[in-house]
Amino acid sequence: MSILRGKHILLGISAGIAAYKTAFLVRLLVKTGAEVRVIMTPSAKDFITPLTLSTLSNYPVISDFTDDEDDNAVWNNHVELGLWADLFVVAPATANTLSKMASGNSDNFLIATYLSAKCPVYFAPAMDLDMYKHPTTQKALETLQSYGNILIPSTFGELASGLVGMGRMAEPESIVETIEQHLIEGLPLYGKKILVTAGPTHEAIDPVRYIGNHSSGRMGFEIANSAAQLGAEVVLITGPTHYKAHYDSIQTIPILSARDMYDAAHQNFDAVDAAILSAAVADYRPKFPALSKIKKKNTTLTLELEKTEDILASLGEKKEKQILIGFALETENEVANAIKKLKSKNLDLIVLNSLNDDGAGFGGSTNKISIIDKDLNQKDYPLKSKSEVATDIINELINELNA
Ligand code: CTP
């Protein structure tokens, strides 16, 4: 899933030949899941038709302060549009538009909206090489960047004039990638790697049967998605579940048993900044799993069970710089038991689910948690969706990483 999904993007198109490429740019932005609205300078319409862009963006294209509808002038509100935007992209940004942006000369709808927008502004210059080299243009580029606008550099190559040099607008794919990368680098977990465990484990009785539990894995997947959404690279070790991770930055490692999960967690732990262990790991497994299917013979069958590895505790013994977060699922003396686990497993935070709370715990779409830190500060949260609970946990992790 792209970081641009759900974002409101304003695309401002000024009058250069590169405007013909904005059809592809609109298409790519819409494909990320963003909502895209197009503003054109009046002369930009000589290079690409508003009909093309309105069809691709699913919104009318605006190029003037008023639209005439049956002789009734309709005012286009540049302030409202500027505030609607999460991102403003000016592409192509001609020498004329750059100069107007730098000086605040708002004699067209695009510049008036630019001055009204409070969001990050990206601009992709496009012009002939001598115009690009001109000190006036260079000064405008500098000024715009000094105001916090983000330059998507022009590239070197053949220009519409037939000359070869700097001034080609960046390709639409590269514009989208630059914006995505810039946004990702600004996220609070950018550069951080996080291990998450999720789901149940299956402990073999024989080749066709196992001991398992009702964990759906949803809480762990929500945590992984929430961490990835905030820029983290995630290693998600998961028992059997039908959930799928939403982001390319989540590496999913499917496992079956507690032993597999233990091995995968230890293989990855040294390289991570934090680990959140939300899996419902089986505490016991059959000591002697049968190699072939057990046939029914007697009226009773006794299975000898042995303890599985406590993954959380083993990581607690090993941890150096990592923030380690565990879960506690309790039915009695909830807080006291959670604190005991926090201390005995050397955790930084413990997330307590009480099975006594309606809507908390396994299976469902909601959860009700408390988070307790090493200094025994306790935060109690109301019943929320698992996705909101994941956000709360990740926000606490960010506080710990920044502490
Ligand atoms: N956990 C683990 N490995 C296990 C068992 C549990 O990593 N073999 C982790 C879980 O992922 C969770 C935490 O330990 O983060 C607590 O699990 P829970 O079942 O509540 O506690 P236990 O330590 O197993 O203790 P008990 O079942 O006795 O309450």
Tab-separated table of C-alpha atoms and ligand atoms in Angstrom:
chain	number	residue	atom	x	y	z
A	1	MET	CA	0.000	0.000	0.000
A	2	SER	CA	1.356	3.418	-0.922
A	3	ILE	CA	1.855	6.073	1.730
A	4	LEU	CA	-0.192	8.303	-0.586
A	5	ARG	CA	-3.336	6.210	-0.098
A	6	GLY	CA	-6.206	8.376	1.111
A	7	LYS	CA	-4.192	11.588	0.811
A	8	HIS	CA	-5.690	14.698	-0.787
A	9	ILE	CA	-3.353	15.798	-3.553
A	10	LEU	CA	-3.599	19.039	-5.502
A	11	LEU	CA	-1.782	18.982	-8.799
A	12	GLY	CA	-0.973	22.407	-10.241
A	13	ILE	CA	-0.129	22.342	-13.931
A	14	SER	CA	1.528	25.308	-15.622
A	15	ALA	CA	2.025	25.961	-19.312
A	16	GLY	CA	4.958	23.947	-20.571
A	17	ILE	CA	5.137	21.152	-23.111
A	18	ALA	CA	5.816	18.692	-20.261
A	19	ALA	CA	2.172	19.264	-19.264
A	20	TYR	CA	1.263	16.444	-21.658
A	21	LYS	CA	2.900	14.016	-19.192
A	22	THR	CA	0.562	15.042	-16.390
A	23	ALA	CA	-2.101	12.674	-17.706
A	24	PHE	CA	0.229	9.837	-16.651
A	25	LEU	CA	1.031	11.611	-13.404
A	26	VAL	CA	-2.655	11.940	-12.484
A	27	ARG	CA	-3.196	8.284	-13.368
A	28	LEU	CA	-0.293	7.155	-11.177
A	29	LEU	CA	-1.380	9.311	-8.243
A	30	VAL	CA	-4.967	8.057	-8.463
A	31	LYS	CA	-3.649	4.473	-8.583
A	32	THR	CA	-1.913	4.949	-5.223
A	33	GLY	CA	-5.355	5.477	-3.688
A	34	ALA	CA	-4.976	9.253	-3.361
A	35	GLU	CA	-7.726	11.759	-4.173
A	36	VAL	CA	-6.385	14.069	-6.860
A	37	ARG	CA	-7.702	17.469	-7.913
A	38	VAL	CA	-6.170	19.381	-10.770
A	39	ILE	CA	-5.588	23.126	-11.135
A	40	MET	CA	-4.257	24.471	-14.446
A	41	THR	CA	-3.014	27.902	-15.402
A	42	PRO	CA	-5.145	29.220	-18.289
A	43	SER	CA	-2.334	28.723	-20.853
A	44	ALA	CA	-1.671	25.154	-19.673
A	45	LYS	CA	-4.928	24.234	-21.420
A	46	ASP	CA	-3.088	24.783	-24.730
A	47	PHE	CA	-0.918	21.756	-23.907
A	48	ILE	CA	-3.411	19.259	-22.474
A	49	THR	CA	-7.180	19.385	-22.245
A	50	PRO	CA	-9.014	19.779	-18.944
A	51	LEU	CA	-11.359	17.009	-20.136
A	52	THR	CA	-8.490	14.487	-20.142
A	53	LEU	CA	-7.455	15.487	-16.638
A	54	SER	CA	-10.947	15.678	-15.169
A	55	THR	CA	-11.720	12.224	-16.574
A	56	LEU	CA	-8.559	10.776	-15.044
A	57	SER	CA	-8.910	12.549	-11.693
A	58	ASN	CA	-12.707	12.197	-11.343
A	59	TYR	CA	-12.928	15.887	-10.398
A	60	PRO	CA	-13.596	18.997	-12.477
A	61	VAL	CA	-10.402	20.824	-13.368
A	62	ILE	CA	-10.149	24.402	-12.088
A	63	SER	CA	-8.221	27.082	-13.918
A	64	ASP	CA	-9.914	30.331	-13.010
A	65	PHE	CA	-11.377	32.138	-10.016
A	66	THR	CA	-14.853	31.823	-11.505
A	67	ASP	CA	-16.668	29.303	-13.704
A	68	ASP	CA	-19.513	30.481	-15.902
A	69	GLU	CA	-22.566	28.250	-15.628
A	70	ASP	CA	-25.538	29.516	-17.685
A	71	ASP	CA	-24.344	33.088	-17.150
A	72	ASN	CA	-24.201	32.592	-13.353
A	73	ALA	CA	-20.631	33.000	-12.178
A	74	VAL	CA	-19.539	30.318	-9.668
A	75	TRP	CA	-16.637	31.298	-7.437
A	76	ASN	CA	-13.862	28.748	-7.042
A	77	ASN	CA	-12.634	28.967	-3.479
A	78	HIS	CA	-8.826	28.824	-3.554
A	79	VAL	CA	-8.614	29.037	0.244
A	80	GLU	CA	-10.856	26.008	0.775
A	81	LEU	CA	-8.989	24.042	-1.873
A	82	GLY	CA	-5.615	24.976	-0.392
A	83	LEU	CA	-6.732	23.765	3.031
A	84	TRP	CA	-8.256	20.577	1.558
A	85	ALA	CA	-4.837	19.520	0.289
A	86	ASP	CA	-2.474	17.230	2.196
A	87	LEU	CA	0.089	17.780	-0.580
A	88	PHE	CA	0.450	20.293	-3.363
A	89	VAL	CA	2.445	19.238	-6.422
A	90	VAL	CA	3.307	21.804	-9.083
A	91	ALA	CA	4.323	19.930	-12.247
A	92	PRO	CA	5.432	21.137	-14.643
A	93	ALA	CA	6.589	24.301	-12.882
A	94	THR	CA	7.579	26.687	-15.670
A	95	ALA	CA	10.020	29.583	-15.220
A	96	ASN	CA	7.036	31.934	-15.108
A	97	THR	CA	5.205	29.931	-12.437
A	98	LEU	CA	8.373	29.472	-10.356
A	99	SER	CA	8.975	33.188	-10.417
A	100	LYS	CA	5.377	33.936	-9.418
A	101	MET	CA	5.495	31.356	-6.620
A	102	ALA	CA	8.741	32.878	-5.320
A	103	SER	CA	7.409	36.446	-5.402
A	104	GLY	CA	3.815	35.713	-4.377
A	105	ASN	CA	2.397	37.205	-7.556
A	106	SER	CA	-1.044	35.623	-7.333
A	107	ASP	CA	-2.608	36.736	-10.601
A	108	ASN	CA	-3.902	33.252	-11.359
A	109	PHE	CA	-5.836	30.589	-9.481
A	110	LEU	CA	-2.843	28.233	-9.187
A	111	ILE	CA	-0.651	30.766	-7.372
A	112	ALA	CA	-3.530	31.992	-5.175
A	113	THR	CA	-4.140	28.382	-4.083
A	114	TYR	CA	-0.397	27.841	-3.546
A	115	LEU	CA	-0.323	30.845	-1.206
A	116	SER	CA	-3.366	29.515	0.674
A	117	ALA	CA	-2.083	25.957	1.115
A	118	LYS	CA	-0.547	24.991	4.450
A	119	CYS	CA	0.603	21.536	3.310
A	120	PRO	CA	3.996	20.430	1.929
A	121	VAL	CA	4.543	21.723	-1.605
A	122	TYR	CA	6.560	19.810	-4.206
A	123	PHE	CA	7.567	21.401	-7.493
A	124	ALA	CA	9.006	19.851	-10.640
A	125	PRO	CA	10.595	22.510	-12.890
A	126	ALA	CA	10.439	22.120	-16.658
A	127	MET	CA	11.836	24.577	-19.215
A	128	ASP	CA	14.466	25.025	-21.860
A	129	LEU	CA	18.096	24.778	-20.735
A	130	ASP	CA	18.995	28.471	-20.957
A	131	MET	CA	15.859	29.492	-19.094
A	132	TYR	CA	16.763	26.907	-16.460
A	133	LYS	CA	20.337	28.215	-16.142
A	134	HIS	CA	19.248	31.842	-15.940
A	135	PRO	CA	20.149	33.434	-12.590
A	136	THR	CA	16.527	34.541	-12.151
A	137	THR	CA	15.314	30.931	-12.343
A	138	GLN	CA	18.142	29.673	-10.149
A	139	LYS	CA	17.304	32.360	-7.587
A	140	ALA	CA	13.604	31.350	-7.659
A	141	LEU	CA	14.563	27.682	-7.090
A	142	GLU	CA	16.674	28.700	-4.121
A	143	THR	CA	14.010	31.002	-2.679
A	144	LEU	CA	11.267	28.404	-3.000
A	145	GLN	CA	13.383	25.795	-1.237
A	146	SER	CA	14.291	28.252	1.509
A	147	TYR	CA	10.542	28.552	2.173
A	148	GLY	CA	10.384	24.778	2.733
A	149	ASN	CA	9.055	23.780	-0.687
A	150	ILE	CA	10.518	20.543	-1.973
A	151	LEU	CA	12.294	20.520	-5.326
A	152	ILE	CA	11.832	17.488	-7.577
A	153	PRO	CA	14.881	18.146	-9.763
A	154	SER	CA	14.736	18.452	-13.512
A	155	THR	CA	16.723	15.960	-15.510
A	156	PHE	CA	19.256	16.247	-18.313
A	157	GLY	CA	18.197	15.268	-21.814
A	158	GLU	CA	16.607	16.278	-25.065
A	159	LEU	CA	14.300	19.290	-24.777
A	160	ALA	CA	11.340	20.362	-26.896
A	161	SER	CA	13.551	22.993	-28.570
A	162	GLY	CA	15.804	20.224	-29.884
A	163	LEU	CA	18.587	21.358	-27.572
A	164	VAL	CA	20.071	18.967	-25.048
A	165	GLY	CA	20.608	19.963	-21.437
A	166	MET	CA	19.013	20.415	-17.995
A	167	GLY	CA	15.357	21.315	-17.809
A	168	ARG	CA	13.346	18.174	-18.606
A	169	MET	CA	10.587	17.592	-16.085
A	170	ALA	CA	11.206	14.490	-13.935
A	171	GLU	CA	9.243	11.527	-15.291
A	172	PRO	CA	5.821	10.947	-13.636
A	173	GLU	CA	7.030	7.676	-12.006
A	174	SER	CA	9.994	9.481	-10.546
A	175	ILE	CA	7.809	12.357	-9.272
A	176	VAL	CA	5.565	9.878	-7.431
A	177	GLU	CA	8.547	7.948	-6.015
A	178	THR	CA	10.237	11.154	-4.841
A	179	ILE	CA	7.111	12.294	-3.026
A	180	GLU	CA	6.555	8.852	-1.451
A	181	GLN	CA	10.195	8.627	-0.323
A	182	HIS	CA	10.141	12.141	1.096
A	183	LEU	CA	7.000	11.408	3.103
A	184	ILE	CA	8.370	8.072	4.339
A	185	GLU	CA	11.602	9.715	5.522
A	186	GLY	CA	9.558	12.139	7.617
A	187	LEU	CA	7.730	9.366	9.495
A	188	PRO	CA	8.540	8.764	13.190
A	189	LEU	CA	9.633	5.140	12.689
A	190	TYR	CA	11.651	5.728	9.509
A	191	GLY	CA	14.957	3.837	9.778
A	192	LYS	CA	13.651	1.599	12.571
A	193	LYS	CA	13.249	-2.146	12.294
A	194	ILE	CA	10.601	-3.881	14.383
A	195	LEU	CA	9.905	-7.538	15.020
A	196	VAL	CA	6.291	-8.548	15.634
A	197	THR	CA	4.922	-11.998	16.481
A	198	ALA	CA	1.301	-12.808	15.700
A	199	GLY	CA	-1.286	-15.560	15.683
A	200	PRO	CA	-1.500	-18.969	17.271
A	201	THR	CA	1.018	-21.772	17.116
A	202	HIS	CA	0.148	-25.328	16.127
A	203	GLU	CA	1.865	-28.100	18.082
A	204	ALA	CA	1.819	-31.417	16.267
A	205	ILE	CA	0.154	-34.454	17.859
A	206	ASP	CA	0.689	-36.507	14.714
A	207	PRO	CA	1.037	-35.567	11.011
A	208	VAL	CA	-2.653	-34.531	10.769
A	209	ARG	CA	-3.544	-33.219	14.225
A	210	TYR	CA	-2.318	-30.435	16.432
A	211	ILE	CA	-2.921	-28.502	19.653
A	212	GLY	CA	-3.806	-24.882	18.873
A	213	ASN	CA	-5.804	-21.941	20.165
A	214	HIS	CA	-8.395	-19.413	18.978
A	215	SER	CA	-6.014	-16.529	18.259
A	216	SER	CA	-6.875	-14.979	14.880
A	217	GLY	CA	-3.593	-13.080	14.557
A	218	ARG	CA	-5.458	-9.840	13.935
A	219	MET	CA	-3.868	-7.852	16.775
A	220	GLY	CA	-0.344	-8.662	15.538
A	221	PHE	CA	-1.183	-7.816	11.938
A	222	GLU	CA	-2.689	-4.489	13.027
A	223	ILE	CA	0.475	-3.741	15.007
A	224	ALA	CA	2.664	-4.614	12.007
A	225	ASN	CA	0.529	-2.437	9.703
A	226	SER	CA	0.535	0.453	12.134
A	227	ALA	CA	4.347	0.303	12.526
A	228	ALA	CA	4.833	0.093	8.746
A	229	GLN	CA	2.435	2.982	8.204
A	230	LEU	CA	4.681	5.088	10.438
A	231	GLY	CA	7.757	4.191	8.382
A	232	ALA	CA	9.173	1.101	10.123
A	233	GLU	CA	10.578	-1.941	8.416
A	234	VAL	CA	8.771	-4.874	10.008
A	235	VAL	CA	9.583	-8.554	10.404
A	236	LEU	CA	6.271	-10.255	11.109
A	237	ILE	CA	6.570	-13.824	12.381
A	238	THR	CA	3.133	-15.317	12.245
A	239	GLY	CA	1.389	-18.548	13.043
A	240	PRO	CA	-1.411	-19.822	10.775
A	241	THR	CA	-3.890	-17.023	9.976
A	242	HIS	CA	-5.803	-15.734	6.986
A	243	TYR	CA	-4.625	-12.144	7.443
A	244	LYS	CA	-2.312	-10.463	4.932
A	245	ALA	CA	0.108	-7.628	5.615
A	246	HIS	CA	-0.722	-4.348	3.845
A	247	TYR	CA	2.742	-2.930	3.197
A	248	ASP	CA	5.776	-3.966	1.155
A	249	SER	CA	7.945	-2.972	4.120
A	250	ILE	CA	6.507	-5.896	6.125
A	251	GLN	CA	8.469	-9.118	5.682
A	252	THR	CA	6.170	-11.952	6.704
A	253	ILE	CA	7.700	-15.166	8.050
A	254	PRO	CA	5.019	-17.863	8.357
A	255	ILE	CA	5.648	-20.504	11.021
A	256	LEU	CA	3.695	-23.349	12.587
A	257	SER	CA	5.053	-24.255	15.989
A	258	ALA	CA	6.418	-22.427	19.039
A	259	ARG	CA	9.832	-23.886	18.209
A	260	ASP	CA	9.694	-22.379	14.668
A	261	MET	CA	8.628	-19.023	16.116
A	262	TYR	CA	11.449	-19.155	18.679
A	263	ASP	CA	14.026	-19.851	15.955
A	264	ALA	CA	12.733	-17.112	13.633
A	265	ALA	CA	12.555	-14.577	16.498
A	266	HIS	CA	16.141	-15.315	17.582
A	267	GLN	CA	17.433	-15.167	13.997
A	268	ASN	CA	16.016	-11.656	13.595
A	269	PHE	CA	16.263	-10.134	17.076
A	270	ASP	CA	19.834	-8.782	16.887
A	271	ALA	CA	18.967	-6.617	13.870
A	272	VAL	CA	15.850	-4.943	15.291
A	273	ASP	CA	15.256	-1.831	17.399
A	274	ALA	CA	12.138	-3.228	19.061
A	275	ALA	CA	10.110	-6.413	19.359
A	276	ILE	CA	6.404	-6.679	20.094
A	277	LEU	CA	5.339	-10.210	20.976
A	278	SER	CA	1.604	-10.470	20.534
A	279	ALA	CA	1.447	-14.120	19.450
A	280	ALA	CA	-0.598	-16.573	21.488
A	281	VAL	CA	2.168	-19.140	21.751
A	282	ALA	CA	1.201	-22.599	23.006
A	283	ASP	CA	2.656	-23.092	26.468
A	284	TYR	CA	2.838	-26.879	26.051
A	285	ARG	CA	3.350	-29.287	23.150
A	286	PRO	CA	3.097	-33.074	22.793
A	287	LYS	CA	6.423	-34.469	23.998
A	288	PHE	CA	6.437	-37.329	21.501
A	289	PRO	CA	4.486	-36.339	18.362
A	290	ALA	CA	3.595	-39.506	16.444
A	291	LEU	CA	5.321	-39.914	13.102
A	292	SER	CA	2.252	-41.475	11.518
A	293	LYS	CA	-1.450	-40.867	12.101
A	294	ILE	CA	-2.615	-42.151	15.478
A	295	LYS	CA	-5.314	-44.838	14.967
A	296	LYS	CA	-8.190	-44.969	17.417
A	297	LYS	CA	-7.834	-48.071	19.592
A	298	ASN	CA	-8.547	-47.497	23.265
A	299	THR	CA	-11.359	-45.516	24.893
A	300	THR	CA	-8.892	-42.955	26.230
A	301	LEU	CA	-5.702	-41.488	24.891
A	302	THR	CA	-3.107	-39.803	27.070
A	303	LEU	CA	-0.734	-37.280	25.603
A	304	GLU	CA	2.360	-36.297	27.524
A	305	LEU	CA	3.039	-32.586	27.117
A	306	GLU	CA	6.241	-30.636	27.630
A	307	LYS	CA	6.741	-26.887	28.021
A	308	THR	CA	7.477	-24.864	24.902
A	309	GLU	CA	10.250	-22.285	24.804
A	310	ASP	CA	9.178	-18.955	26.347
A	311	ILE	CA	10.142	-16.745	23.429
A	312	LEU	CA	9.486	-13.470	25.228
A	313	ALA	CA	11.542	-14.414	28.282
A	314	SER	CA	14.410	-15.681	26.129
A	315	LEU	CA	14.527	-12.371	24.216
A	316	GLY	CA	14.376	-10.505	27.530
A	317	GLU	CA	17.550	-12.338	28.622
A	318	LYS	CA	19.275	-11.547	25.349
A	319	LYS	CA	18.216	-7.952	24.782
A	320	GLU	CA	20.732	-5.118	24.693
A	321	LYS	CA	19.407	-1.942	23.097
A	322	GLN	CA	16.042	-3.312	21.953
A	323	ILE	CA	12.720	-2.140	23.359
A	324	LEU	CA	10.849	-5.317	24.273
A	325	ILE	CA	7.064	-5.345	24.548
A	326	GLY	CA	5.027	-8.323	25.714
A	327	PHE	CA	1.363	-9.082	26.189
A	328	ALA	CA	-0.363	-10.525	29.211
A	329	LEU	CA	-3.748	-12.158	28.927
A	330	GLU	CA	-5.121	-12.503	32.436
A	331	THR	CA	-8.318	-13.539	34.177
A	332	GLU	CA	-7.446	-12.760	37.807
A	333	ASN	CA	-5.083	-10.404	39.671
A	334	GLU	CA	-4.575	-8.872	36.242
A	335	VAL	CA	-2.309	-5.948	37.062
A	336	ALA	CA	-0.224	-7.825	39.646
A	337	ASN	CA	0.319	-10.720	37.229
A	338	ALA	CA	1.176	-8.372	34.362
A	339	ILE	CA	3.758	-6.563	36.510
A	340	LYS	CA	5.232	-9.923	37.515
A	341	LYS	CA	5.660	-10.805	33.810
A	342	LEU	CA	7.058	-7.361	33.005
A	343	LYS	CA	9.775	-7.832	35.613
A	344	SER	CA	10.530	-11.530	35.243
A	345	LYS	CA	10.802	-11.311	31.432
A	346	ASN	CA	12.846	-8.063	31.486
A	347	LEU	CA	10.342	-6.074	29.397
A	348	ASP	CA	10.118	-2.362	28.713
A	349	LEU	CA	6.337	-2.375	28.346
A	350	ILE	CA	3.578	-4.886	28.920
A	351	VAL	CA	0.165	-4.728	27.278
A	352	LEU	CA	-2.507	-6.169	29.518
A	353	ASN	CA	-5.713	-7.666	28.126
A	354	SER	CA	-8.158	-8.658	30.766
A	355	LEU	CA	-10.414	-11.499	29.708
A	356	ASN	CA	-12.915	-10.082	32.221
A	357	ASP	CA	-13.521	-7.094	29.912
A	358	ASP	CA	-16.227	-7.540	27.293
A	359	GLY	CA	-14.798	-7.105	23.783
A	360	ALA	CA	-11.180	-7.721	24.829
A	361	GLY	CA	-8.847	-10.544	23.831
A	362	PHE	CA	-9.083	-13.238	21.152
A	363	GLY	CA	-10.927	-13.364	17.893
A	364	GLY	CA	-13.013	-10.177	17.843
A	365	SER	CA	-12.397	-6.846	16.187
A	366	THR	CA	-12.009	-4.860	19.419
A	367	ASN	CA	-9.678	-4.866	22.400
A	368	LYS	CA	-9.382	-3.127	25.750
A	369	ILE	CA	-5.890	-2.741	27.098
A	370	SER	CA	-3.730	-1.202	29.763
A	371	ILE	CA	-0.053	-0.498	29.130
A	372	ILE	CA	2.391	-0.664	32.034
A	373	ASP	CA	5.991	0.557	31.754
A	374	LYS	CA	9.165	-0.371	33.681
A	375	ASP	CA	8.515	2.341	36.253
A	376	LEU	CA	5.073	0.812	36.747
A	377	ASN	CA	3.230	3.769	35.234
A	378	GLN	CA	-0.079	2.418	33.998
A	379	LYS	CA	-2.240	3.787	31.193
A	380	ASP	CA	-5.777	2.407	30.842
A	381	TYR	CA	-7.414	2.715	27.438
A	382	PRO	CA	-11.121	2.431	26.595
A	383	LEU	CA	-12.539	-0.328	24.366
A	384	LYS	CA	-11.319	0.375	20.824
A	385	SER	CA	-10.977	-1.314	17.464
A	386	LYS	CA	-7.838	-3.471	17.201
A	387	SER	CA	-6.451	-1.053	14.637
A	388	GLU	CA	-6.793	1.859	17.109
A	389	VAL	CA	-5.294	-0.275	19.875
A	390	ALA	CA	-2.338	-1.015	17.578
A	391	THR	CA	-1.848	2.726	17.063
A	392	ASP	CA	-1.844	3.280	20.853
A	393	ILE	CA	0.790	0.562	21.318
A	394	ILE	CA	2.966	1.937	18.510
A	395	ASN	CA	2.700	5.463	19.954
A	396	GLU	CA	3.937	4.148	23.308
A	397	LEU	CA	6.785	2.405	21.482
A	398	ILE	CA	7.723	5.698	19.778
A	399	ASN	CA	7.834	7.382	23.214
A	400	GLU	CA	10.153	4.626	24.475
A	401	LEU	CA	12.431	4.870	21.422
A	402	ASN	CA	12.671	8.641	21.882
A	403	ALA	CA	13.161	8.487	25.663
B	1	CTP	N1	4.919	-15.865	25.059
B	1	CTP	C1	6.044	-16.290	24.397
B	1	CTP	N2	6.372	-17.616	24.384
B	1	CTP	C2	5.608	-18.509	25.026
B	1	CTP	C3	4.465	-18.081	25.716
B	1	CTP	C4	4.147	-16.764	25.722
B	1	CTP	O1	6.722	-15.472	23.787
B	1	CTP	N3	5.952	-19.796	24.997
B	1	CTP	C5	4.632	-14.440	25.091
B	1	CTP	C6	3.338	-14.021	24.421
B	1	CTP	O2	3.555	-13.680	23.067
B	1	CTP	C7	2.929	-12.797	25.236
B	1	CTP	C8	3.487	-13.101	26.631
B	1	CTP	O3	4.460	-14.114	26.442
B	1	CTP	O4	3.597	-11.617	24.789
B	1	CTP	C9	2.523	-13.530	27.665
B	1	CTP	O5	1.804	-14.644	27.348
B	1	CTP	P1	0.809	-15.288	28.409
B	1	CTP	O6	0.278	-16.511	27.802
B	1	CTP	O7	-0.142	-14.262	28.944
B	1	CTP	O8	1.751	-15.555	29.602
B	1	CTP	P2	2.675	-16.726	29.954
B	1	CTP	O9	4.014	-16.149	30.163
B	1	CTP	O10	2.560	-17.840	28.956
B	1	CTP	O11	2.140	-17.154	31.374
B	1	CTP	P3	0.757	-17.798	31.821
B	1	CTP	O12	0.193	-18.533	30.622
B	1	CTP	O13	1.140	-18.669	32.908
B	1	CTP	O14	-0.095	-16.640	32.234
